[in-house]
Amino acid sequence: GLTRADSGSATIDGVDIGRSPRAAQQRLGVVPDQRGLYPRLTAREHIHYFGSLQGLAGATLDARIEALLDELEMRSLADRRVQGFSQGERAKVAIARALIHAPQNLILDEPTNGLDVMATRSMRGVIRELKRQGRCVVFSSHIMQEVGELCDRVVVIARGKVVATGTPAELLERAGTSNLEDAFVDAIGSAEGLG
């Protein structure tokens, strides 16, 4: 990482991120909200570049790229520059980049933010497939329908503190409602939000 922790520790699959940062990074794929793509690179070049950063090379890297292009239905995008891609196309490149090294754990920051209906459906399908494969997927979302549909467990954070945790059903029961948005508002304590 760029900074050292002042205190405490964190582990990914039992690997301490402070003591073994490289080993921890290899267990994690990240898709940031802003995607962080280089406009002059093609989709394939992005995936290749990030695969090489993860230590993949040669036939192994090439095979992994080809598999992801098929899995994410990206063949038509593969050799086009990212500049000018739609939000959905950009999201696919970011997901492929995060999956290139086959991590068991993924962090997706607002994965459907800015996507149209079809791209949102596609992204949700990718998340379901990752879940089906037994991977740990942690994602942030303000779309409670998405949370209820995709999540096994929910953590509600307000003002930097965990204010509720549990399955969607447990949060609904605790709030005495059948609507996850109402349960969220109940957990944070204000119908107007934090402001």
Tab-separated table of C-alpha atoms in Angstrom:
chain	number	residue	atom	x	y	z
A	1	GLY	CA	0.000	0.000	0.000
A	2	LEU	CA	0.915	3.649	-0.217
A	3	THR	CA	0.598	4.260	3.521
A	4	ARG	CA	1.227	2.222	6.628
A	5	ALA	CA	-1.445	1.604	9.231
A	6	ASP	CA	-1.157	3.640	12.434
A	7	SER	CA	-2.543	0.721	14.406
A	8	GLY	CA	-4.394	-2.544	14.050
A	9	SER	CA	-4.154	-5.120	11.323
A	10	ALA	CA	-6.175	-6.568	8.480
A	11	THR	CA	-6.027	-9.925	6.767
A	12	ILE	CA	-7.258	-11.344	3.486
A	13	ASP	CA	-7.725	-15.113	3.619
A	14	GLY	CA	-5.427	-15.184	6.636
A	15	VAL	CA	-2.679	-13.143	4.943
A	16	ASP	CA	-1.686	-10.036	6.911
A	17	ILE	CA	-1.727	-7.088	4.518
A	18	GLY	CA	0.953	-5.235	6.502
A	19	ARG	CA	3.409	-8.129	6.647
A	20	SER	CA	2.717	-9.636	3.211
A	21	PRO	CA	1.181	-6.915	1.032
A	22	ARG	CA	1.999	-8.608	-2.279
A	23	ALA	CA	0.458	-11.925	-1.228
A	24	ALA	CA	-2.632	-10.089	0.041
A	25	GLN	CA	-2.974	-8.143	-3.230
A	26	GLN	CA	-2.893	-11.375	-5.212
A	27	ARG	CA	-5.978	-12.547	-3.301
A	28	LEU	CA	-7.952	-9.400	-4.087
A	29	GLY	CA	-9.457	-7.792	-7.183
A	30	VAL	CA	-10.746	-4.222	-7.002
A	31	VAL	CA	-13.114	-2.272	-9.255
A	32	PRO	CA	-13.103	1.399	-8.217
A	33	ASP	CA	-16.133	3.603	-8.818
A	34	GLN	CA	-14.220	5.824	-11.241
A	35	ARG	CA	-12.861	2.718	-13.059
A	36	GLY	CA	-9.382	4.250	-13.542
A	37	LEU	CA	-8.955	3.292	-17.191
A	38	TYR	CA	-6.325	4.677	-19.546
A	39	PRO	CA	-8.129	6.186	-22.573
A	40	ARG	CA	-5.423	5.355	-25.127
A	41	LEU	CA	-5.169	1.662	-24.253
A	42	THR	CA	-7.435	-0.964	-25.760
A	43	ALA	CA	-9.513	-3.240	-23.552
A	44	ARG	CA	-7.081	-6.095	-24.248
A	45	GLU	CA	-4.072	-3.893	-23.387
A	46	HIS	CA	-5.670	-2.934	-20.061
A	47	ILE	CA	-6.263	-6.540	-19.106
A	48	HIS	CA	-2.762	-7.541	-20.250
A	49	TYR	CA	-1.115	-4.696	-18.344
A	50	PHE	CA	-2.871	-5.493	-15.081
A	51	GLY	CA	-2.230	-9.205	-15.541
A	52	SER	CA	1.484	-8.518	-15.910
A	53	LEU	CA	1.384	-6.382	-12.747
A	54	GLN	CA	0.008	-9.475	-10.998
A	55	GLY	CA	2.923	-11.580	-12.248
A	56	LEU	CA	1.167	-13.336	-15.133
A	57	ALA	CA	2.998	-13.714	-18.448
A	58	GLY	CA	3.153	-15.561	-21.746
A	59	ALA	CA	0.656	-18.274	-22.626
A	60	THR	CA	-0.901	-18.222	-19.148
A	61	LEU	CA	-1.710	-14.520	-19.410
A	62	ASP	CA	-2.913	-14.815	-23.008
A	63	ALA	CA	-5.220	-17.732	-22.142
A	64	ARG	CA	-6.633	-15.855	-19.165
A	65	ILE	CA	-7.319	-12.776	-21.325
A	66	GLU	CA	-9.093	-14.881	-23.958
A	67	ALA	CA	-11.219	-16.591	-21.297
A	68	LEU	CA	-12.275	-13.252	-19.787
A	69	LEU	CA	-13.103	-11.785	-23.188
A	70	ASP	CA	-15.510	-14.700	-23.676
A	71	GLU	CA	-16.901	-14.790	-20.117
A	72	LEU	CA	-17.666	-11.065	-20.117
A	73	GLU	CA	-18.784	-10.974	-23.768
A	74	MET	CA	-16.070	-8.477	-24.673
A	75	ARG	CA	-14.796	-9.794	-28.017
A	76	SER	CA	-16.165	-6.799	-29.935
A	77	LEU	CA	-14.425	-4.410	-27.512
A	78	ALA	CA	-11.104	-6.198	-27.154
A	79	ASP	CA	-9.036	-4.254	-29.636
A	80	ARG	CA	-10.728	-0.868	-29.427
A	81	ARG	CA	-9.337	2.016	-27.399
A	82	VAL	CA	-11.247	2.659	-24.186
A	83	GLN	CA	-11.678	6.319	-25.105
A	84	GLY	CA	-15.273	6.626	-26.266
A	85	PHE	CA	-16.503	3.454	-24.524
A	86	SER	CA	-19.922	3.568	-22.895
A	87	GLN	CA	-20.130	3.295	-19.098
A	88	GLY	CA	-21.148	-0.359	-19.467
A	89	GLU	CA	-18.187	-1.131	-21.712
A	90	ARG	CA	-15.847	0.644	-19.300
A	91	ALA	CA	-17.296	-1.389	-16.434
A	92	LYS	CA	-16.586	-4.641	-18.290
A	93	VAL	CA	-12.954	-3.642	-18.801
A	94	ALA	CA	-12.625	-2.755	-15.113
A	95	ILE	CA	-14.146	-6.106	-14.074
A	96	ALA	CA	-11.849	-8.025	-16.437
A	97	ARG	CA	-8.868	-6.127	-15.074
A	98	ALA	CA	-9.874	-7.074	-11.516
A	99	LEU	CA	-10.420	-10.743	-12.436
A	100	ILE	CA	-7.301	-11.325	-14.550
A	101	HIS	CA	-5.364	-12.987	-11.728
A	102	ALA	CA	-8.401	-15.061	-10.599
A	103	PRO	CA	-8.661	-13.607	-7.085
A	104	GLN	CA	-10.972	-15.274	-4.596
A	105	ASN	CA	-12.063	-11.888	-3.211
A	106	LEU	CA	-13.424	-8.842	-5.018
A	107	ILE	CA	-14.278	-5.327	-3.921
A	108	LEU	CA	-16.653	-3.492	-6.252
A	109	ASP	CA	-17.299	0.174	-5.519
A	110	GLU	CA	-20.752	1.159	-6.820
A	111	PRO	CA	-20.495	-1.368	-9.685
A	112	THR	CA	-23.745	-0.301	-11.395
A	113	ASN	CA	-23.283	3.454	-10.936
A	114	GLY	CA	-23.960	5.279	-14.196
A	115	LEU	CA	-24.906	2.141	-16.138
A	116	ASP	CA	-27.965	1.865	-18.358
A	117	VAL	CA	-30.587	-0.831	-17.749
A	118	MET	CA	-28.950	-3.487	-19.937
A	119	ALA	CA	-25.449	-2.850	-18.585
A	120	THR	CA	-26.833	-2.969	-15.028
A	121	ARG	CA	-28.465	-6.329	-15.724
A	122	SER	CA	-25.201	-7.597	-17.192
A	123	MET	CA	-23.188	-6.402	-14.172
A	124	ARG	CA	-25.644	-8.054	-11.780
A	125	GLY	CA	-25.282	-11.255	-13.804
A	126	VAL	CA	-21.497	-11.074	-13.404
A	127	ILE	CA	-21.886	-10.612	-9.637
A	128	ARG	CA	-24.270	-13.592	-9.441
A	129	GLU	CA	-21.807	-15.736	-11.391
A	130	LEU	CA	-18.911	-14.746	-9.115
A	131	LYS	CA	-21.084	-15.629	-6.137
A	132	ARG	CA	-22.005	-18.967	-7.745
A	133	GLN	CA	-18.275	-19.686	-8.155
A	134	GLY	CA	-17.879	-19.278	-4.392
A	135	ARG	CA	-15.948	-16.025	-4.516
A	136	CYS	CA	-16.307	-13.385	-1.849
A	137	VAL	CA	-17.790	-10.244	-3.417
A	138	VAL	CA	-17.969	-7.088	-1.330
A	139	PHE	CA	-19.692	-4.187	-3.011
A	140	SER	CA	-21.000	-0.798	-2.055
A	141	SER	CA	-24.378	0.337	-3.311
A	142	HIS	CA	-27.086	2.831	-2.488
A	143	ILE	CA	-29.597	0.826	-4.520
A	144	MET	CA	-31.443	-1.228	-1.939
A	145	GLN	CA	-33.194	-3.404	-4.544
A	146	GLU	CA	-29.740	-4.451	-5.748
A	147	VAL	CA	-28.560	-5.094	-2.196
A	148	GLY	CA	-31.612	-7.222	-1.389
A	149	GLU	CA	-31.309	-9.190	-4.606
A	150	LEU	CA	-27.561	-9.893	-4.572
A	151	CYS	CA	-26.326	-9.878	-0.981
A	152	ASP	CA	-26.097	-12.684	1.555
A	153	ARG	CA	-25.014	-10.218	4.232
A	154	VAL	CA	-25.369	-6.453	4.532
A	155	VAL	CA	-23.317	-3.952	6.502
A	156	VAL	CA	-24.777	-0.456	6.881
A	157	ILE	CA	-22.190	2.245	7.564
A	158	ALA	CA	-23.144	5.784	8.635
A	159	ARG	CA	-20.726	8.532	9.614
A	160	GLY	CA	-17.855	6.038	9.408
A	161	LYS	CA	-19.404	3.586	11.879
A	162	VAL	CA	-21.100	0.223	11.357
A	163	VAL	CA	-24.701	0.803	12.443
A	164	ALA	CA	-26.273	-2.468	11.293
A	165	THR	CA	-25.217	-5.855	9.993
A	166	GLY	CA	-27.012	-9.045	9.053
A	167	THR	CA	-28.817	-10.778	6.236
A	168	PRO	CA	-31.352	-8.709	4.304
A	169	ALA	CA	-34.110	-10.667	6.088
A	170	GLU	CA	-32.571	-9.919	9.497
A	171	LEU	CA	-32.385	-6.190	8.733
A	172	LEU	CA	-36.026	-6.202	7.622
A	173	GLU	CA	-37.097	-8.044	10.758
A	174	ARG	CA	-35.104	-5.746	13.037
A	175	ALA	CA	-36.676	-2.665	11.439
A	176	GLY	CA	-40.151	-4.203	11.391
A	177	THR	CA	-40.608	-3.522	7.683
A	178	SER	CA	-40.803	-5.373	4.387
A	179	ASN	CA	-38.830	-2.711	2.514
A	180	LEU	CA	-35.019	-2.744	2.630
A	181	GLU	CA	-34.828	0.988	1.953
A	182	ASP	CA	-36.957	1.609	5.058
A	183	ALA	CA	-34.700	-0.762	7.015
A	184	PHE	CA	-31.671	1.216	5.815
A	185	VAL	CA	-33.245	4.519	6.885
A	186	ASP	CA	-34.139	2.966	10.245
A	187	ALA	CA	-30.526	1.836	10.687
A	188	ILE	CA	-28.998	5.238	9.945
A	189	GLY	CA	-31.664	7.025	11.969
A	190	SER	CA	-32.951	9.661	9.560
A	191	ALA	CA	-35.326	9.696	6.594
A	192	GLU	CA	-33.447	12.741	5.261
A	193	GLY	CA	-30.099	10.981	5.234
A	194	LEU	CA	-26.933	12.216	6.869
A	195	GLY	CA	-26.978	15.839	5.782
